[in-house]
Amino acid sequence: MSVTVPFPNPVRDWIVSNLQRGCTVPDVVAELRTNNVSPDLAQAMVASVAHALTTRSPLPDGQLVLHEPAVSYVADPSRLRGGSVLHCVDRDIHVLARMEKPTAALLGNVISIRECEQLIELARPRLRPSTVVDPATGKDVVADHRSSEGMFFRLLETPLLEKLDRRVAALTGLPVENGEGFQILHYPAGAGSTPHFDFLQPTNVANSESIARSGQRISTLVIYLNDVLAGGETTFPQAGWSISPQQGNAIYFEYCNRHGQTDPASLHAGGPVLKGEKWVATKWIRERKFVPRSAVMG
């Protein structure tokens, strides 16, 4: 028999806000328990909200059915081919390690030292304070927790970018047009980023419109453009592993299956740079052709 209990929308919205800003499920459950919510009810509340966010299903509205099980994310087979060396148009990329949760691979020899230097040179004059998407409005805002600088290249913008965009397409087996333009981020000493997801959560109009135009983001490639003297690791807190930045290497991870479900294990963060600086090039890949908002604004 199902048991329906009250689930006030302000409590639901508080859980949504904390999950979207990077708090883990256990941390949110623990906070509810400090406010005299029973362990089972706290777990069910947070699980129901997390399930709704990751599967794009409706949020609970005023009540909660306690016996309803959450749907677990089941990853599709990785889009990366098997083997330890992947030939990608003009370069052999080495698979240094593969992970299951989330589906991911640590890659070596993704780009050359000269290509790293050229990307930094092209990006430096166009750097601006990095922004994040406000989950309430969908607008880009400068966030205090991410004190980096960044910029975006257009897809195929220069001969160098065209070469790299086509290399990534060969790596993933998806068309070039499914990729967003490279984002370059520069983290000075002390800068990092808090835990976040790369997939779009359709909790605001801007994200919903972006998904309607281009489909969900399904995978990310983060290329390290320099060696970091200390700190700056890419961490996956729910999976319990981290990657140290090494020039020319990259971390590739997937987080959306063919049913449109998204993987909560893809939560990741950038550790603060303790010494030196950190440069990365990030490529987000969509389910279908990426159509930026500017293309439909006239």
PDB file of C-alpha atoms in Angstrom:
ATOM      1  CA  MET A   1       0.000   0.000   0.000  1.00  0.00           C
ATOM      2  CA  SER A   2       1.317   3.408  -0.866  1.00  0.00           C
ATOM      3  CA  VAL A   3       1.651   6.092   1.777  1.00  0.00           C
ATOM      4  CA  THR A   4       1.166   9.705   0.731  1.00  0.00           C
ATOM      5  CA  VAL A   5       2.734  12.346   2.969  1.00  0.00           C
ATOM      6  CA  PRO A   6       2.866  16.143   2.747  1.00  0.00           C
ATOM      7  CA  PHE A   7       5.902  17.543   0.892  1.00  0.00           C
ATOM      8  CA  PRO A   8       5.690  21.347   1.115  1.00  0.00           C
ATOM      9  CA  ASN A   9       6.823  23.051  -2.081  1.00  0.00           C
ATOM     10  CA  PRO A  10       9.132  25.469  -0.215  1.00  0.00           C
ATOM     11  CA  VAL A  11      11.024  22.441   1.152  1.00  0.00           C
ATOM     12  CA  ARG A  12      11.118  20.928  -2.334  1.00  0.00           C
ATOM     13  CA  ASP A  13      12.454  24.188  -3.777  1.00  0.00           C
ATOM     14  CA  TRP A  14      15.121  24.372  -1.072  1.00  0.00           C
ATOM     15  CA  ILE A  15      16.275  20.865  -2.025  1.00  0.00           C
ATOM     16  CA  VAL A  16      16.314  21.825  -5.734  1.00  0.00           C
ATOM     17  CA  SER A  17      18.433  24.906  -5.002  1.00  0.00           C
ATOM     18  CA  ASN A  18      20.995  22.966  -2.973  1.00  0.00           C
ATOM     19  CA  LEU A  19      21.331  20.125  -5.477  1.00  0.00           C
ATOM     20  CA  GLN A  20      21.747  22.590  -8.339  1.00  0.00           C
ATOM     21  CA  ARG A  21      24.503  24.489  -6.581  1.00  0.00           C
ATOM     22  CA  GLY A  22      26.470  21.275  -6.138  1.00  0.00           C
ATOM     23  CA  CYS A  23      25.533  19.855  -2.722  1.00  0.00           C
ATOM     24  CA  THR A  24      25.549  16.065  -2.628  1.00  0.00           C
ATOM     25  CA  VAL A  25      22.457  14.010  -1.841  1.00  0.00           C
ATOM     26  CA  PRO A  26      23.870  12.789   1.517  1.00  0.00           C
ATOM     27  CA  ASP A  27      24.655  16.375   2.570  1.00  0.00           C
ATOM     28  CA  VAL A  28      21.118  17.573   1.796  1.00  0.00           C
ATOM     29  CA  VAL A  29      19.616  14.562   3.588  1.00  0.00           C
ATOM     30  CA  ALA A  30      21.816  15.278   6.621  1.00  0.00           C
ATOM     31  CA  GLU A  31      20.660  18.907   6.715  1.00  0.00           C
ATOM     32  CA  LEU A  32      17.003  17.846   6.627  1.00  0.00           C
ATOM     33  CA  ARG A  33      17.649  15.434   9.486  1.00  0.00           C
ATOM     34  CA  THR A  34      19.053  18.258  11.617  1.00  0.00           C
ATOM     35  CA  ASN A  35      15.634  19.883  11.186  1.00  0.00           C
ATOM     36  CA  ASN A  36      13.845  16.865  12.702  1.00  0.00           C
ATOM     37  CA  VAL A  37      12.906  15.157   9.430  1.00  0.00           C
ATOM     38  CA  SER A  38      13.012  11.366   9.857  1.00  0.00           C
ATOM     39  CA  PRO A  39      15.869   9.581   8.040  1.00  0.00           C
ATOM     40  CA  ASP A  40      13.580   7.637   5.684  1.00  0.00           C
ATOM     41  CA  LEU A  41      11.462  10.666   4.816  1.00  0.00           C
ATOM     42  CA  ALA A  42      14.525  12.886   4.294  1.00  0.00           C
ATOM     43  CA  GLN A  43      16.067  10.308   1.977  1.00  0.00           C
ATOM     44  CA  ALA A  44      12.807   9.920   0.031  1.00  0.00           C
ATOM     45  CA  MET A  45      12.351  13.682  -0.347  1.00  0.00           C
ATOM     46  CA  VAL A  46      15.838  14.272  -1.698  1.00  0.00           C
ATOM     47  CA  ALA A  47      15.781  11.146  -3.883  1.00  0.00           C
ATOM     48  CA  SER A  48      12.482  12.190  -5.469  1.00  0.00           C
ATOM     49  CA  VAL A  49      13.811  15.653  -6.335  1.00  0.00           C
ATOM     50  CA  ALA A  50      17.119  14.307  -7.626  1.00  0.00           C
ATOM     51  CA  HIS A  51      15.255  11.758  -9.736  1.00  0.00           C
ATOM     52  CA  ALA A  52      13.014  14.459 -11.227  1.00  0.00           C
ATOM     53  CA  LEU A  53      15.976  16.688 -12.071  1.00  0.00           C
ATOM     54  CA  THR A  54      18.061  13.957 -13.674  1.00  0.00           C
ATOM     55  CA  THR A  55      15.242  12.356 -15.677  1.00  0.00           C
ATOM     56  CA  ARG A  56      13.495  15.595 -16.685  1.00  0.00           C
ATOM     57  CA  SER A  57      10.267  14.428 -15.042  1.00  0.00           C
ATOM     58  CA  PRO A  58       7.881  16.689 -13.036  1.00  0.00           C
ATOM     59  CA  LEU A  59       8.926  17.734  -9.550  1.00  0.00           C
ATOM     60  CA  PRO A  60       6.803  16.543  -6.595  1.00  0.00           C
ATOM     61  CA  ASP A  61       3.955  18.979  -5.946  1.00  0.00           C
ATOM     62  CA  GLY A  62       2.797  19.252  -2.363  1.00  0.00           C
ATOM     63  CA  GLN A  63       2.934  15.562  -1.539  1.00  0.00           C
ATOM     64  CA  LEU A  64       5.129  12.490  -1.837  1.00  0.00           C
ATOM     65  CA  VAL A  65       4.292   8.812  -2.352  1.00  0.00           C
ATOM     66  CA  LEU A  66       6.867   7.021  -0.219  1.00  0.00           C
ATOM     67  CA  HIS A  67       6.814   3.610  -1.866  1.00  0.00           C
ATOM     68  CA  GLU A  68       7.675   4.876  -5.358  1.00  0.00           C
ATOM     69  CA  PRO A  69      11.168   3.654  -6.265  1.00  0.00           C
ATOM     70  CA  ALA A  70      13.585   5.988  -7.995  1.00  0.00           C
ATOM     71  CA  VAL A  71      14.649   5.023 -11.507  1.00  0.00           C
ATOM     72  CA  SER A  72      18.359   4.276 -11.545  1.00  0.00           C
ATOM     73  CA  TYR A  73      20.487   5.702 -14.321  1.00  0.00           C
ATOM     74  CA  VAL A  74      21.730   3.013 -16.696  1.00  0.00           C
ATOM     75  CA  ALA A  75      24.559   4.120 -18.946  1.00  0.00           C
ATOM     76  CA  ASP A  76      24.633   3.261 -22.635  1.00  0.00           C
ATOM     77  CA  PRO A  77      27.807   1.659 -24.029  1.00  0.00           C
ATOM     78  CA  SER A  78      30.512   4.307 -24.264  1.00  0.00           C
ATOM     79  CA  ARG A  79      30.705   6.241 -27.511  1.00  0.00           C
ATOM     80  CA  LEU A  80      34.493   5.824 -27.442  1.00  0.00           C
ATOM     81  CA  ARG A  81      35.793   2.861 -29.401  1.00  0.00           C
ATOM     82  CA  GLY A  82      37.597   0.063 -27.618  1.00  0.00           C
ATOM     83  CA  GLY A  83      41.345  -0.275 -27.564  1.00  0.00           C
ATOM     84  CA  SER A  84      44.242   1.659 -26.076  1.00  0.00           C
ATOM     85  CA  VAL A  85      44.960   3.860 -29.116  1.00  0.00           C
ATOM     86  CA  LEU A  86      42.249   5.759 -31.028  1.00  0.00           C
ATOM     87  CA  HIS A  87      43.144   7.164 -34.453  1.00  0.00           C
ATOM     88  CA  CYS A  88      41.344  10.498 -34.853  1.00  0.00           C
ATOM     89  CA  VAL A  89      41.876  12.005 -38.334  1.00  0.00           C
ATOM     90  CA  ASP A  90      45.348  13.451 -37.790  1.00  0.00           C
ATOM     91  CA  ARG A  91      46.433  12.138 -34.398  1.00  0.00           C
ATOM     92  CA  ASP A  92      46.611   8.955 -32.336  1.00  0.00           C
ATOM     93  CA  ILE A  93      44.993   9.517 -28.943  1.00  0.00           C
ATOM     94  CA  HIS A  94      45.997   7.193 -26.121  1.00  0.00           C
ATOM     95  CA  VAL A  95      43.451   5.761 -23.684  1.00  0.00           C
ATOM     96  CA  LEU A  96      45.249   5.855 -20.323  1.00  0.00           C
ATOM     97  CA  ALA A  97      42.326   4.664 -18.193  1.00  0.00           C
ATOM     98  CA  ARG A  98      38.603   3.957 -18.452  1.00  0.00           C
ATOM     99  CA  MET A  99      36.010   4.418 -15.715  1.00  0.00           C
ATOM    100  CA  GLU A 100      32.454   3.109 -15.338  1.00  0.00           C
ATOM    101  CA  LYS A 101      30.686   5.571 -13.002  1.00  0.00           C
ATOM    102  CA  PRO A 102      30.406   7.931 -14.687  1.00  0.00           C
ATOM    103  CA  THR A 103      31.309   6.519 -18.100  1.00  0.00           C
ATOM    104  CA  ALA A 104      34.656   8.200 -18.666  1.00  0.00           C
ATOM    105  CA  ALA A 105      38.164   7.892 -20.026  1.00  0.00           C
ATOM    106  CA  LEU A 106      41.465   9.582 -19.276  1.00  0.00           C
ATOM    107  CA  LEU A 107      43.096  10.386 -22.600  1.00  0.00           C
ATOM    108  CA  GLY A 108      46.686  11.236 -23.535  1.00  0.00           C
ATOM    109  CA  ASN A 109      48.219  12.959 -26.553  1.00  0.00           C
ATOM    110  CA  VAL A 110      44.920  14.681 -27.367  1.00  0.00           C
ATOM    111  CA  ILE A 111      46.594  17.858 -28.603  1.00  0.00           C
ATOM    112  CA  SER A 112      50.207  18.920 -29.084  1.00  0.00           C
ATOM    113  CA  ILE A 113      52.177  21.363 -26.959  1.00  0.00           C
ATOM    114  CA  ARG A 114      52.131  23.869 -29.832  1.00  0.00           C
ATOM    115  CA  GLU A 115      48.355  23.543 -30.196  1.00  0.00           C
ATOM    116  CA  CYS A 116      48.003  24.188 -26.453  1.00  0.00           C
ATOM    117  CA  GLU A 117      50.105  27.334 -26.779  1.00  0.00           C
ATOM    118  CA  GLN A 118      48.166  28.522 -29.830  1.00  0.00           C
ATOM    119  CA  LEU A 119      44.801  28.117 -28.095  1.00  0.00           C
ATOM    120  CA  ILE A 120      46.015  30.136 -25.112  1.00  0.00           C
ATOM    121  CA  GLU A 121      47.398  32.846 -27.406  1.00  0.00           C
ATOM    122  CA  LEU A 122      44.112  33.091 -29.320  1.00  0.00           C
ATOM    123  CA  ALA A 123      41.981  33.111 -26.171  1.00  0.00           C
ATOM    124  CA  ARG A 124      43.955  35.483 -23.937  1.00  0.00           C
ATOM    125  CA  PRO A 125      42.771  38.801 -25.488  1.00  0.00           C
ATOM    126  CA  ARG A 126      39.125  37.697 -25.305  1.00  0.00           C
ATOM    127  CA  LEU A 127      39.016  36.483 -21.686  1.00  0.00           C
ATOM    128  CA  ARG A 128      36.226  37.799 -19.477  1.00  0.00           C
ATOM    129  CA  PRO A 129      35.114  36.892 -15.926  1.00  0.00           C
ATOM    130  CA  SER A 130      33.523  33.452 -16.087  1.00  0.00           C
ATOM    131  CA  THR A 131      29.771  33.113 -15.718  1.00  0.00           C
ATOM    132  CA  VAL A 132      27.410  30.341 -14.682  1.00  0.00           C
ATOM    133  CA  VAL A 133      23.740  29.817 -15.473  1.00  0.00           C
ATOM    134  CA  ASP A 134      21.357  31.061 -12.789  1.00  0.00           C
ATOM    135  CA  PRO A 135      19.021  28.048 -12.294  1.00  0.00           C
ATOM    136  CA  ALA A 136      16.072  30.344 -11.575  1.00  0.00           C
ATOM    137  CA  THR A 137      16.328  32.581 -14.640  1.00  0.00           C
ATOM    138  CA  GLY A 138      18.581  30.724 -17.075  1.00  0.00           C
ATOM    139  CA  LYS A 139      20.688  33.876 -17.485  1.00  0.00           C
ATOM    140  CA  ASP A 140      24.490  33.966 -17.334  1.00  0.00           C
ATOM    141  CA  VAL A 141      25.741  35.614 -14.148  1.00  0.00           C
ATOM    142  CA  VAL A 142      29.192  36.135 -12.681  1.00  0.00           C
ATOM    143  CA  ALA A 143      29.459  33.700  -9.779  1.00  0.00           C
ATOM    144  CA  ASP A 144      31.532  34.322  -6.678  1.00  0.00           C
ATOM    145  CA  HIS A 145      32.430  30.644  -6.319  1.00  0.00           C
ATOM    146  CA  ARG A 146      34.164  30.434  -9.711  1.00  0.00           C
ATOM    147  CA  SER A 147      36.857  33.091  -9.977  1.00  0.00           C
ATOM    148  CA  SER A 148      38.173  32.094 -13.379  1.00  0.00           C
ATOM    149  CA  GLU A 149      38.233  33.892 -16.710  1.00  0.00           C
ATOM    150  CA  GLY A 150      36.826  32.411 -19.886  1.00  0.00           C
ATOM    151  CA  MET A 151      35.776  32.851 -23.491  1.00  0.00           C
ATOM    152  CA  PHE A 152      34.043  30.880 -26.255  1.00  0.00           C
ATOM    153  CA  PHE A 153      35.254  30.136 -29.760  1.00  0.00           C
ATOM    154  CA  ARG A 154      32.729  29.618 -32.522  1.00  0.00           C
ATOM    155  CA  LEU A 155      32.621  26.153 -34.064  1.00  0.00           C
ATOM    156  CA  LEU A 156      35.256  25.888 -36.850  1.00  0.00           C
ATOM    157  CA  GLU A 157      36.220  29.523 -36.193  1.00  0.00           C
ATOM    158  CA  THR A 158      39.854  29.268 -37.361  1.00  0.00           C
ATOM    159  CA  PRO A 159      41.919  26.597 -39.166  1.00  0.00           C
ATOM    160  CA  LEU A 160      43.259  25.485 -35.775  1.00  0.00           C
ATOM    161  CA  LEU A 161      39.767  25.259 -34.276  1.00  0.00           C
ATOM    162  CA  GLU A 162      38.487  23.424 -37.337  1.00  0.00           C
ATOM    163  CA  LYS A 163      41.256  20.851 -36.983  1.00  0.00           C
ATOM    164  CA  LEU A 164      40.493  20.348 -33.286  1.00  0.00           C
ATOM    165  CA  ASP A 165      36.705  20.267 -33.770  1.00  0.00           C
ATOM    166  CA  ARG A 166      37.088  17.552 -36.420  1.00  0.00           C
ATOM    167  CA  ARG A 167      39.502  15.606 -34.216  1.00  0.00           C
ATOM    168  CA  VAL A 168      36.965  15.561 -31.365  1.00  0.00           C
ATOM    169  CA  ALA A 169      34.207  14.481 -33.772  1.00  0.00           C
ATOM    170  CA  ALA A 170      36.364  11.558 -34.892  1.00  0.00           C
ATOM    171  CA  LEU A 171      37.054  10.688 -31.253  1.00  0.00           C
ATOM    172  CA  THR A 172      33.362  10.521 -30.314  1.00  0.00           C
ATOM    173  CA  GLY A 173      31.961   9.287 -33.621  1.00  0.00           C
ATOM    174  CA  LEU A 174      29.446  12.142 -33.659  1.00  0.00           C
ATOM    175  CA  PRO A 175      29.117  14.885 -36.296  1.00  0.00           C
ATOM    176  CA  VAL A 176      31.181  18.055 -35.892  1.00  0.00           C
ATOM    177  CA  GLU A 177      27.947  20.060 -35.784  1.00  0.00           C
ATOM    178  CA  ASN A 178      26.870  18.329 -32.544  1.00  0.00           C
ATOM    179  CA  GLY A 179      29.684  20.046 -30.678  1.00  0.00           C
ATOM    180  CA  GLU A 180      29.471  23.438 -29.053  1.00  0.00           C
ATOM    181  CA  GLY A 181      32.401  25.742 -29.730  1.00  0.00           C
ATOM    182  CA  PHE A 182      35.405  25.285 -27.442  1.00  0.00           C
ATOM    183  CA  GLN A 183      35.342  27.187 -24.168  1.00  0.00           C
ATOM    184  CA  ILE A 184      38.743  28.269 -22.825  1.00  0.00           C
ATOM    185  CA  LEU A 185      39.052  28.792 -19.086  1.00  0.00           C
ATOM    186  CA  HIS A 186      41.954  30.320 -17.183  1.00  0.00           C
ATOM    187  CA  TYR A 187      42.268  29.704 -13.441  1.00  0.00           C
ATOM    188  CA  PRO A 188      44.843  31.821 -11.594  1.00  0.00           C
ATOM    189  CA  ALA A 189      46.225  30.719  -8.234  1.00  0.00           C
ATOM    190  CA  GLY A 190      43.412  30.229  -5.733  1.00  0.00           C
ATOM    191  CA  ALA A 191      40.685  29.800  -8.331  1.00  0.00           C
ATOM    192  CA  GLY A 192      38.553  26.709  -8.830  1.00  0.00           C
ATOM    193  CA  SER A 193      34.944  25.665  -9.414  1.00  0.00           C
ATOM    194  CA  THR A 194      32.411  24.082  -7.079  1.00  0.00           C
ATOM    195  CA  PRO A 195      30.678  20.742  -7.868  1.00  0.00           C
ATOM    196  CA  HIS A 196      28.291  21.043 -10.812  1.00  0.00           C
ATOM    197  CA  PHE A 197      26.706  19.128 -13.678  1.00  0.00           C
ATOM    198  CA  ASP A 198      27.361  19.846 -17.355  1.00  0.00           C
ATOM    199  CA  PHE A 199      23.977  18.566 -18.549  1.00  0.00           C
ATOM    200  CA  LEU A 200      21.198  21.140 -18.736  1.00  0.00           C
ATOM    201  CA  GLN A 201      18.492  20.939 -16.105  1.00  0.00           C
ATOM    202  CA  PRO A 202      15.189  22.087 -17.679  1.00  0.00           C
ATOM    203  CA  THR A 203      14.150  24.104 -14.638  1.00  0.00           C
ATOM    204  CA  ASN A 204      14.082  27.416 -16.496  1.00  0.00           C
ATOM    205  CA  VAL A 205      12.968  28.696 -19.895  1.00  0.00           C
ATOM    206  CA  ALA A 206      16.477  29.257 -21.284  1.00  0.00           C
ATOM    207  CA  ASN A 207      17.603  25.670 -20.608  1.00  0.00           C
ATOM    208  CA  SER A 208      14.333  24.212 -21.906  1.00  0.00           C
ATOM    209  CA  GLU A 209      14.642  26.240 -25.107  1.00  0.00           C
ATOM    210  CA  SER A 210      18.272  25.171 -25.553  1.00  0.00           C
ATOM    211  CA  ILE A 211      17.335  21.500 -25.155  1.00  0.00           C
ATOM    212  CA  ALA A 212      14.491  21.954 -27.641  1.00  0.00           C
ATOM    213  CA  ARG A 213      16.872  23.479 -30.206  1.00  0.00           C
ATOM    214  CA  SER A 214      19.866  21.179 -29.831  1.00  0.00           C
ATOM    215  CA  GLY A 215      18.993  18.280 -27.552  1.00  0.00           C
ATOM    216  CA  GLN A 216      20.624  17.583 -24.213  1.00  0.00           C
ATOM    217  CA  ARG A 217      24.349  17.767 -23.614  1.00  0.00           C
ATOM    218  CA  ILE A 218      25.503  14.162 -23.598  1.00  0.00           C
ATOM    219  CA  SER A 219      29.269  14.315 -22.993  1.00  0.00           C
ATOM    220  CA  THR A 220      32.179  16.597 -22.135  1.00  0.00           C
ATOM    221  CA  LEU A 221      35.842  16.705 -23.117  1.00  0.00           C
ATOM    222  CA  VAL A 222      38.131  18.767 -20.881  1.00  0.00           C
ATOM    223  CA  ILE A 223      41.622  19.245 -22.351  1.00  0.00           C
ATOM    224  CA  TYR A 224      44.451  20.445 -20.104  1.00  0.00           C
ATOM    225  CA  LEU A 225      46.501  23.107 -21.862  1.00  0.00           C
ATOM    226  CA  ASN A 226      49.314  23.357 -19.315  1.00  0.00           C
ATOM    227  CA  ASP A 227      50.914  21.517 -16.419  1.00  0.00           C
ATOM    228  CA  VAL A 228      49.683  22.827 -13.065  1.00  0.00           C
ATOM    229  CA  LEU A 229      52.385  23.070 -10.396  1.00  0.00           C
ATOM    230  CA  ALA A 230      49.986  22.169  -7.561  1.00  0.00           C
ATOM    231  CA  GLY A 231      46.231  21.726  -7.238  1.00  0.00           C
ATOM    232  CA  GLY A 232      43.670  22.217  -9.974  1.00  0.00           C
ATOM    233  CA  GLU A 233      42.521  18.591 -10.101  1.00  0.00           C
ATOM    234  CA  THR A 234      39.238  17.692 -11.782  1.00  0.00           C
ATOM    235  CA  THR A 235      37.335  15.809  -9.098  1.00  0.00           C
ATOM    236  CA  PHE A 236      34.244  13.589  -9.245  1.00  0.00           C
ATOM    237  CA  PRO A 237      33.036  13.628  -5.613  1.00  0.00           C
ATOM    238  CA  GLN A 238      30.325  10.972  -5.979  1.00  0.00           C
ATOM    239  CA  ALA A 239      32.676   8.631  -7.831  1.00  0.00           C
ATOM    240  CA  GLY A 240      35.601   9.301  -5.495  1.00  0.00           C
ATOM    241  CA  TRP A 241      38.360   9.992  -8.030  1.00  0.00           C
ATOM    242  CA  SER A 242      40.303  12.944  -9.389  1.00  0.00           C
ATOM    243  CA  ILE A 243      42.506  13.803 -12.361  1.00  0.00           C
ATOM    244  CA  SER A 244      45.662  15.879 -12.156  1.00  0.00           C
ATOM    245  CA  PRO A 245      46.080  18.339 -15.067  1.00  0.00           C
ATOM    246  CA  GLN A 246      48.857  17.388 -17.494  1.00  0.00           C
ATOM    247  CA  GLN A 247      49.442  19.290 -20.712  1.00  0.00           C
ATOM    248  CA  GLY A 248      47.876  17.621 -23.748  1.00  0.00           C
ATOM    249  CA  ASN A 249      45.843  15.131 -21.693  1.00  0.00           C
ATOM    250  CA  ALA A 250      42.067  15.222 -21.333  1.00  0.00           C
ATOM    251  CA  ILE A 251      39.225  13.755 -19.343  1.00  0.00           C
ATOM    252  CA  TYR A 252      36.200  12.647 -21.354  1.00  0.00           C
ATOM    253  CA  PHE A 253      32.918  11.722 -19.654  1.00  0.00           C
ATOM    254  CA  GLU A 254      29.345  10.885 -20.696  1.00  0.00           C
ATOM    255  CA  TYR A 255      26.138  11.553 -18.761  1.00  0.00           C
ATOM    256  CA  CYS A 256      23.014  11.156 -20.928  1.00  0.00           C
ATOM    257  CA  ASN A 257      21.592   7.864 -22.212  1.00  0.00           C
ATOM    258  CA  ARG A 258      19.264   7.154 -25.137  1.00  0.00           C
ATOM    259  CA  HIS A 259      16.214   7.565 -22.872  1.00  0.00           C
ATOM    260  CA  GLY A 260      17.210  11.145 -22.025  1.00  0.00           C
ATOM    261  CA  GLN A 261      18.153  10.250 -18.455  1.00  0.00           C
ATOM    262  CA  THR A 262      21.173  12.036 -16.999  1.00  0.00           C
ATOM    263  CA  ASP A 263      23.830  10.622 -14.683  1.00  0.00           C
ATOM    264  CA  PRO A 264      24.175  12.129 -11.177  1.00  0.00           C
ATOM    265  CA  ALA A 265      27.603  10.455 -10.882  1.00  0.00           C
ATOM    266  CA  SER A 266      28.891  12.991 -13.420  1.00  0.00           C
ATOM    267  CA  LEU A 267      28.934  15.681 -10.726  1.00  0.00           C
ATOM    268  CA  HIS A 268      32.404  17.241 -10.913  1.00  0.00           C
ATOM    269  CA  ALA A 269      34.460  20.179  -9.718  1.00  0.00           C
ATOM    270  CA  GLY A 270      37.738  21.962 -10.299  1.00  0.00           C
ATOM    271  CA  GLY A 271      39.999  21.972  -7.263  1.00  0.00           C
ATOM    272  CA  PRO A 272      41.618  25.311  -6.411  1.00  0.00           C
ATOM    273  CA  VAL A 273      44.948  26.022  -8.072  1.00  0.00           C
ATOM    274  CA  LEU A 274      47.490  25.985  -5.254  1.00  0.00           C
ATOM    275  CA  LYS A 275      50.544  27.016  -7.244  1.00  0.00           C
ATOM    276  CA  GLY A 276      50.897  28.383 -10.767  1.00  0.00           C
ATOM    277  CA  GLU A 277      47.886  28.645 -13.096  1.00  0.00           C
ATOM    278  CA  LYS A 278      45.564  26.358 -15.022  1.00  0.00           C
ATOM    279  CA  TRP A 279      44.309  26.552 -18.609  1.00  0.00           C
ATOM    280  CA  VAL A 280      41.665  24.185 -20.004  1.00  0.00           C
ATOM    281  CA  ALA A 281      39.699  23.818 -23.234  1.00  0.00           C
ATOM    282  CA  THR A 282      36.217  22.377 -22.758  1.00  0.00           C
ATOM    283  CA  LYS A 283      34.013  20.881 -25.468  1.00  0.00           C
ATOM    284  CA  TRP A 284      30.346  20.091 -24.753  1.00  0.00           C
ATOM    285  CA  ILE A 285      28.619  17.695 -27.155  1.00  0.00           C
ATOM    286  CA  ARG A 286      24.869  17.605 -27.855  1.00  0.00           C
ATOM    287  CA  GLU A 287      22.386  14.934 -28.921  1.00  0.00           C
ATOM    288  CA  ARG A 288      22.000  16.647 -32.288  1.00  0.00           C
ATOM    289  CA  LYS A 289      23.184  19.733 -34.174  1.00  0.00           C
ATOM    290  CA  PHE A 290      24.033  22.577 -31.791  1.00  0.00           C
ATOM    291  CA  VAL A 291      21.968  25.665 -32.565  1.00  0.00           C
ATOM    292  CA  PRO A 292      22.978  28.653 -30.390  1.00  0.00           C
ATOM    293  CA  ARG A 293      20.321  31.096 -29.200  1.00  0.00           C
ATOM    294  CA  SER A 294      21.861  33.812 -31.349  1.00  0.00           C
ATOM    295  CA  ALA A 295      21.057  31.780 -34.480  1.00  0.00           C
ATOM    296  CA  VAL A 296      17.304  32.040 -33.851  1.00  0.00           C
ATOM    297  CA  MET A 297      17.265  35.622 -32.593  1.00  0.00           C
ATOM    298  CA  GLY A 298      17.526  37.049 -36.098  1.00  0.00           C
TER     299      GLY A 298
END
